[in-house]
Coordinates of N, CA and C in Angstrom, one line a residue:
M12 N -4.7 -38.8 19.7 CA -5.5 -37.6 19.5 C -5.1 -36.6 20.6
A13 N -5.0 -37.0 21.8 CA -4.6 -36.1 22.9 C -3.3 -35.5 22.7
A14 N -2.3 -36.2 22.2 CA -1.0 -35.7 21.9 C -1.0 -34.7 20.8
A15 N -1.8 -34.8 19.8 CA -1.9 -33.8 18.7 C -2.5 -32.5 19.3
G16 N -3.5 -32.6 20.2 CA -4.1 -31.5 20.8 C -3.1 -30.7 21.6
F17 N -2.3 -31.5 22.4 CA -1.3 -30.9 23.3 C -0.2 -30.2 22.4
A18 N 0.2 -30.8 21.3 CA 1.2 -30.2 20.4 C 0.6 -28.9 19.8
A19 N -0.6 -28.8 19.4 CA -1.2 -27.6 18.9 C -1.2 -26.5 20.0
L20 N -1.6 -26.9 21.2 CA -1.6 -25.9 22.3 C -0.2 -25.4 22.6
A21 N 0.8 -26.3 22.5 CA 2.2 -25.9 22.8 C 2.7 -24.9 21.7
V22 N 2.3 -25.1 20.5 CA 2.7 -24.2 19.4 C 2.0 -22.9 19.5
A23 N 0.7 -22.9 19.8 CA 0.0 -21.7 20.0 C 0.5 -20.9 21.2
A24 N 1.0 -21.5 22.2 CA 1.5 -20.8 23.4 C 2.8 -20.1 23.1
C25 N 3.5 -20.6 22.1 CA 4.8 -20.0 21.7 C 4.6 -18.9 20.7
S26 N 3.5 -18.8 20.1 CA 3.2 -17.8 19.0 C 3.0 -16.5 19.7
P27 N 3.6 -15.4 19.1 CA 3.3 -14.1 19.7 C 1.8 -13.7 19.5
T28 N 1.3 -13.1 20.5 CA -0.2 -12.8 20.5 C -0.4 -11.3 20.0
A29 N -0.2 -10.4 20.9 CA -0.4 -8.9 20.6 C 0.3 -8.1 21.6
P30 N 0.6 -6.9 21.3 CA 1.2 -6.0 22.4 C 0.2 -5.9 23.6
P31 N 0.7 -5.8 24.8 CA -0.2 -5.7 25.9 C -1.3 -4.6 25.8
G32 N -2.5 -4.9 26.1 CA -3.6 -4.0 26.0 C -4.2 -3.9 24.6
V33 N -3.7 -4.7 23.7 CA -4.3 -4.7 22.3 C -5.0 -6.0 22.1
N34 N -6.2 -5.9 21.5 CA -7.1 -7.0 21.2 C -6.5 -7.7 20.0
R35 N -6.1 -8.9 20.1 CA -5.5 -9.6 18.9 C -6.5 -9.7 17.7
D36 N -7.7 -10.0 18.0 CA -8.7 -10.2 16.9 C -8.9 -8.9 16.2
E37 N -8.9 -7.8 16.9 CA -9.1 -6.5 16.3 C -7.9 -6.1 15.4
L38 N -6.7 -6.4 16.0 CA -5.4 -6.2 15.2 C -5.4 -7.0 14.0
D39 N -5.7 -8.3 14.1 CA -5.7 -9.2 12.9 C -6.6 -8.7 11.9
A40 N -7.8 -8.3 12.3 CA -8.8 -7.8 11.3 C -8.4 -6.5 10.6
A41 N -7.8 -5.6 11.4 CA -7.3 -4.3 10.8 C -6.1 -4.6 9.8
V42 N -5.2 -5.4 10.2 CA -4.1 -5.8 9.3 C -4.6 -6.5 8.0
S43 N -5.6 -7.4 8.2 CA -6.1 -8.1 7.1 C -6.8 -7.2 6.1
R44 N -7.6 -6.2 6.6 CA -8.2 -5.2 5.8 C -7.2 -4.3 5.1
A45 N -6.1 -4.0 5.7 CA -5.1 -3.1 5.2 C -4.2 -3.8 4.1
I46 N -3.7 -4.9 4.4 CA -2.7 -5.6 3.5 C -2.8 -7.1 3.5
G47 N -4.0 -7.6 4.0 CA -4.1 -9.0 4.1 C -4.0 -9.8 2.8
D48 N -3.2 -10.9 2.9 CA -3.0 -11.7 1.7 C -2.2 -12.9 2.2
P49 N -2.4 -14.1 1.6 CA -1.6 -15.3 2.0 C -0.1 -15.1 2.0
N50 N 0.4 -14.1 1.2 CA 1.8 -13.9 1.2 C 2.3 -12.7 1.9
T51 N 1.5 -12.3 3.0 CA 1.8 -11.1 3.8 C 2.3 -11.6 5.2
C52 N 3.2 -10.9 5.7 CA 3.6 -11.1 7.1 C 3.8 -9.7 7.8
V53 N 3.4 -9.6 9.0 CA 3.6 -8.4 9.8 C 4.1 -8.8 11.2
L54 N 5.2 -8.2 11.6 CA 5.8 -8.5 12.9 C 5.8 -7.1 13.7
I55 N 5.4 -7.2 15.0 CA 5.5 -6.0 15.9 C 6.4 -6.5 17.0
A56 N 7.4 -5.6 17.3 CA 8.3 -6.0 18.4 C 8.5 -4.8 19.3
D57 N 8.9 -5.1 20.5 CA 9.4 -4.1 21.5 C 10.6 -3.4 20.9
A58 N 10.6 -2.1 20.9 CA 11.7 -1.3 20.3 C 13.0 -1.4 21.1
G59 N 12.9 -1.7 22.4 CA 14.1 -1.8 23.2 C 14.7 -3.2 23.2
S60 N 13.9 -4.2 23.4 CA 14.4 -5.6 23.5 C 14.4 -6.3 22.1
G61 N 13.6 -5.9 21.2 CA 13.4 -6.6 20.0 C 12.5 -7.9 20.1
R62 N 11.9 -8.1 21.3 CA 11.0 -9.2 21.5 C 9.8 -9.0 20.6
V63 N 9.5 -10.1 19.8 CA 8.3 -10.0 19.0 C 7.0 -10.2 19.8
N64 N 6.1 -9.3 19.7 CA 4.8 -9.3 20.5 C 3.7 -9.7 19.6
Y65 N 3.8 -9.7 18.3 CA 2.7 -10.0 17.4 C 3.3 -10.5 16.0
R66 N 2.5 -11.4 15.5 CA 2.8 -11.9 14.1 C 1.5 -12.1 13.4
Y67 N 1.4 -11.5 12.2 CA 0.3 -11.7 11.3 C 0.7 -12.7 10.3
N68 N 0.1 -13.9 10.2 CA 0.3 -15.0 9.4 C 1.2 -16.0 10.1
T69 N 1.6 -17.1 9.3 CA 2.3 -18.2 10.0 C 3.8 -17.9 10.0
A70 N 4.4 -18.7 10.9 CA 5.9 -18.6 10.9 C 6.5 -19.0 9.6
T71 N 5.9 -19.9 8.9 CA 6.4 -20.3 7.6 C 6.3 -19.2 6.6
A72 N 5.2 -18.5 6.5 CA 5.0 -17.4 5.6 C 6.0 -16.3 6.0
C73 N 6.2 -16.1 7.3 CA 7.1 -15.0 7.7 C 8.6 -15.3 7.5
A74 N 8.9 -16.5 7.3 CA 10.3 -16.9 7.2 C 10.8 -16.9 5.8
R75 N 10.0 -16.6 4.8 CA 10.4 -16.6 3.4 C 11.4 -15.5 3.1
E76 N 12.2 -15.8 2.1 CA 13.3 -14.9 1.8 C 13.1 -14.3 0.4
F77 N 13.3 -13.0 0.2 CA 13.1 -12.3 -1.0 C 14.2 -11.3 -1.3
P78 N 14.2 -10.7 -2.5 CA 15.2 -9.7 -2.8 C 15.1 -8.6 -1.8
A79 N 16.2 -8.0 -1.3 CA 16.3 -7.0 -0.3 C 15.7 -5.7 -0.9
C80 N 15.8 -5.4 -2.1 CA 15.3 -4.2 -2.8 C 16.2 -3.0 -2.6
D81 N 17.0 -2.9 -1.6 CA 17.8 -1.7 -1.3 C 19.3 -2.0 -1.5
G82 N 19.6 -3.2 -2.2 CA 21.0 -3.6 -2.4 C 21.0 -5.0 -2.9
P83 N 22.1 -5.5 -3.2 CA 22.2 -6.9 -3.6 C 21.8 -7.9 -2.5
G84 N 21.4 -9.1 -2.9 CA 21.1 -10.1 -1.9 C 19.7 -10.2 -1.6
T85 N 19.4 -11.0 -0.6 CA 18.0 -11.3 -0.1 C 17.9 -11.0 1.4
R86 N 16.7 -11.0 1.9 CA 16.5 -10.8 3.3 C 15.2 -11.5 3.7
K87 N 15.1 -11.8 5.0 CA 13.9 -12.3 5.6 C 13.3 -11.1 6.4
L88 N 12.1 -11.2 6.7 CA 11.4 -10.2 7.5 C 12.1 -9.9 8.8
K89 N 12.5 -11.0 9.5 CA 13.1 -10.8 10.8 C 14.4 -9.9 10.7
D90 N 15.1 -10.0 9.5 CA 16.3 -9.1 9.3 C 15.9 -7.7 9.3
L91 N 14.8 -7.4 8.6 CA 14.3 -6.0 8.5 C 13.8 -5.5 9.9
L92 N 13.2 -6.4 10.6 CA 12.7 -6.0 12.0 C 13.9 -5.7 12.9
E93 N 14.9 -6.6 12.8 CA 16.1 -6.3 13.7 C 16.8 -5.0 13.3
A94 N 16.9 -4.7 12.0 CA 17.5 -3.4 11.6 C 16.7 -2.2 12.1
T95 N 15.4 -2.4 12.1 CA 14.5 -1.3 12.6 C 14.5 -1.1 14.1
V96 N 14.6 -2.2 14.8 CA 14.8 -2.2 16.3 C 16.1 -1.4 16.6
K97 N 17.2 -1.7 15.8 CA 18.5 -1.2 16.1 C 18.5 0.4 15.8
D98 N 18.0 0.8 14.6 CA 18.2 2.2 14.3 C 16.9 3.0 14.2
R99 N 15.7 2.3 14.4 CA 14.4 3.0 14.4 C 14.1 3.9 13.2
K100 N 14.7 3.5 12.1 CA 14.5 4.2 10.8 C 13.4 3.5 10.0
A101 N 12.5 4.3 9.4 CA 11.5 3.8 8.5 C 12.1 3.4 7.2
R102 N 11.6 2.3 6.7 CA 12.0 1.8 5.4 C 10.7 1.4 4.6
M103 N 10.7 1.8 3.3 CA 9.6 1.5 2.4 C 10.3 1.1 1.1
L104 N 10.3 -0.2 0.8 CA 11.0 -0.7 -0.4 C 10.1 -1.6 -1.2
S105 N 10.4 -1.6 -2.5 CA 9.7 -2.5 -3.5 C 10.6 -2.9 -4.6
C106 N 10.4 -4.1 -5.1 CA 11.1 -4.5 -6.3 C 10.5 -5.8 -6.8
N107 N 10.9 -6.2 -8.0 CA 10.4 -7.5 -8.6 C 11.0 -8.7 -8.0
T108 N 10.2 -9.8 -7.9 CA 10.7 -11.1 -7.5 C 10.8 -12.0 -8.6
A109 N 10.3 -11.7 -9.8 CA 10.3 -12.5 -11.0 C 11.0 -11.7 -12.1
A110 N 11.8 -12.3 -12.9 CA 12.5 -11.6 -14.0 C 11.6 -10.9 -15.0
D111 N 10.4 -11.5 -15.2 CA 9.4 -10.9 -16.1 C 8.6 -9.8 -15.5
A112 N 8.9 -9.4 -14.2 CA 8.2 -8.4 -13.5 C 6.7 -8.8 -13.2
S113 N 6.4 -10.0 -13.2 CA 5.0 -10.5 -13.0 C 4.7 -10.6 -11.5
R114 N 5.7 -10.6 -10.7 CA 5.6 -10.7 -9.2 C 6.5 -9.7 -8.6
G115 N 6.1 -9.2 -7.4 CA 7.0 -8.2 -6.7 C 6.9 -8.4 -5.2
V116 N 7.8 -7.7 -4.5 CA 7.8 -7.7 -3.0 C 7.8 -6.3 -2.5
G117 N 7.0 -6.1 -1.5 CA 7.0 -4.8 -0.8 C 7.5 -5.0 0.6
W118 N 8.4 -4.1 1.1 CA 8.9 -4.2 2.5 C 8.5 -2.9 3.1
A119 N 8.1 -2.9 4.4 CA 7.9 -1.7 5.1 C 8.2 -1.9 6.6
S120 N 8.8 -0.9 7.2 CA 9.1 -1.0 8.6 C 9.3 0.4 9.2
A121 N 9.0 0.5 10.5 CA 9.1 1.8 11.1 C 8.7 1.7 12.6
P122 N 9.0 2.7 13.4 CA 8.5 2.8 14.7 C 6.9 3.0 14.6
I123 N 6.2 2.5 15.6 CA 4.7 2.8 15.7 C 4.5 4.0 16.5
A124 N 3.8 5.0 15.9 CA 3.6 6.3 16.6 C 3.1 6.2 18.0
G125 N 3.7 6.9 18.9 CA 3.3 7.0 20.3 C 3.5 5.8 21.1
T126 N 4.3 4.9 20.6 CA 4.6 3.6 21.4 C 6.1 3.3 21.4
N127 N 6.4 2.3 22.2 CA 7.8 1.8 22.2 C 7.8 0.5 21.3
Y128 N 7.1 0.5 20.2 CA 7.1 -0.7 19.3 C 7.5 -0.3 17.9
V129 N 8.1 -1.2 17.3 CA 8.4 -1.1 15.8 C 7.7 -2.2 15.1
Y130 N 7.5 -2.1 13.8 CA 7.0 -3.1 13.0 C 7.8 -3.3 11.8
A131 N 7.6 -4.5 11.2 CA 8.2 -4.8 9.9 C 7.1 -5.6 9.1
A132 N 7.0 -5.3 7.9 CA 5.9 -6.0 7.1 C 6.5 -6.4 5.7
M133 N 6.0 -7.5 5.1 CA 6.4 -7.9 3.8 C 5.2 -8.5 3.1
M134 N 5.1 -8.2 1.8 CA 4.0 -8.7 1.0 C 4.6 -9.1 -0.4
E135 N 4.4 -10.3 -0.8 CA 5.0 -10.7 -2.1 C 3.9 -11.4 -3.0
G136 N 4.0 -11.1 -4.3 CA 3.0 -11.8 -5.2 C 2.8 -10.9 -6.4
D137 N 1.8 -11.3 -7.2 CA 1.5 -10.6 -8.4 C 0.6 -9.4 -8.1
R138 N 0.2 -9.2 -6.9 CA -0.6 -8.0 -6.6 C 0.0 -7.4 -5.3
A139 N 1.3 -7.5 -5.0 CA 1.9 -7.0 -3.8 C 1.9 -5.5 -3.8
F140 N 1.5 -4.9 -2.7 CA 1.6 -3.4 -2.6 C 3.0 -2.9 -2.5
P141 N 3.3 -1.8 -3.1 CA 4.6 -1.2 -2.8 C 4.8 -0.9 -1.3
G142 N 6.1 -0.8 -0.9 CA 6.4 -0.6 0.5 C 5.7 0.7 1.1
R143 N 5.8 1.8 0.3 CA 5.2 3.1 0.8 C 3.7 2.9 1.0
M144 N 3.0 2.2 0.1 CA 1.5 2.0 0.3 C 1.3 1.1 1.5
M145 N 2.1 0.1 1.7 CA 1.9 -0.8 2.9 C 2.1 0.0 4.1
A146 N 3.1 0.9 4.2 CA 3.3 1.7 5.4 C 2.1 2.6 5.7
D147 N 1.6 3.2 4.7 CA 0.4 4.1 4.9 C -0.8 3.3 5.4
R148 N -1.0 2.2 4.7 CA -2.2 1.4 5.1 C -2.0 0.8 6.5
L149 N -0.8 0.4 6.9 CA -0.6 -0.2 8.2 C -0.7 0.9 9.3
E150 N -0.3 2.1 9.0 CA -0.4 3.2 10.0 C -1.9 3.4 10.4
G151 N -2.8 3.3 9.4 CA -4.2 3.4 9.7 C -4.7 2.2 10.5
A152 N -4.2 1.0 10.1 CA -4.6 -0.2 10.7 C -4.2 -0.2 12.2
F153 N -3.0 0.3 12.5 CA -2.5 0.3 13.9 C -3.3 1.3 14.7
R154 N -3.8 2.4 14.1 CA -4.7 3.4 14.8 C -6.0 2.7 15.1
R155 N -6.6 2.1 14.1 CA -7.9 1.4 14.3 C -7.9 0.3 15.3
A156 N -6.8 -0.4 15.4 CA -6.7 -1.5 16.4 C -6.2 -1.0 17.7
K157 N -5.9 0.3 17.9 CA -5.5 0.9 19.1 C -4.1 0.5 19.5
V158 N -3.2 0.2 18.5 CA -1.8 -0.1 18.8 C -1.1 1.2 18.9
S159 N -1.4 2.1 17.9 CA -0.7 3.4 17.8 C -1.4 4.3 18.8
K160 N -0.7 5.1 19.4 CA -1.2 6.1 20.4 C -1.4 7.5 19.7
A161 N -1.1 7.6 18.4 CA -1.2 8.8 17.7 C -2.7 9.2 17.4
P162 N -3.0 10.4 17.3 CA -4.4 10.9 17.0 C -4.8 10.4 15.6

């Protein structure tokens, strides 16, 4: 029993918490209200180093691979985050993940206003928001959670 508890603490210690000065619970609640879903993942990273400071949802959910939507092939959320760290360009993409169009994926990434952070987000499912809607909703969530320094 003690070994299981230690293992859980070790995993939690490795998990990104939140950007410095940001309350993790408030950020989780804001993201959950904006785009929360079991098939959603949001990563926030330092724009200079690419170090991930925050993850919404599990590592397993965040490691899933879906159509890239902006060309052939697939991508993982970490790939979108790395591209955004590199060029700091906003991306808002959407496409189907099922041939019958019953499921889709939305991708969104951009710098976070007034900070040295970037984010990348993914949502997949039968009710996934388009990338542009995710970006708009996350912008408000980041302001409410005091991540964004924009008015």
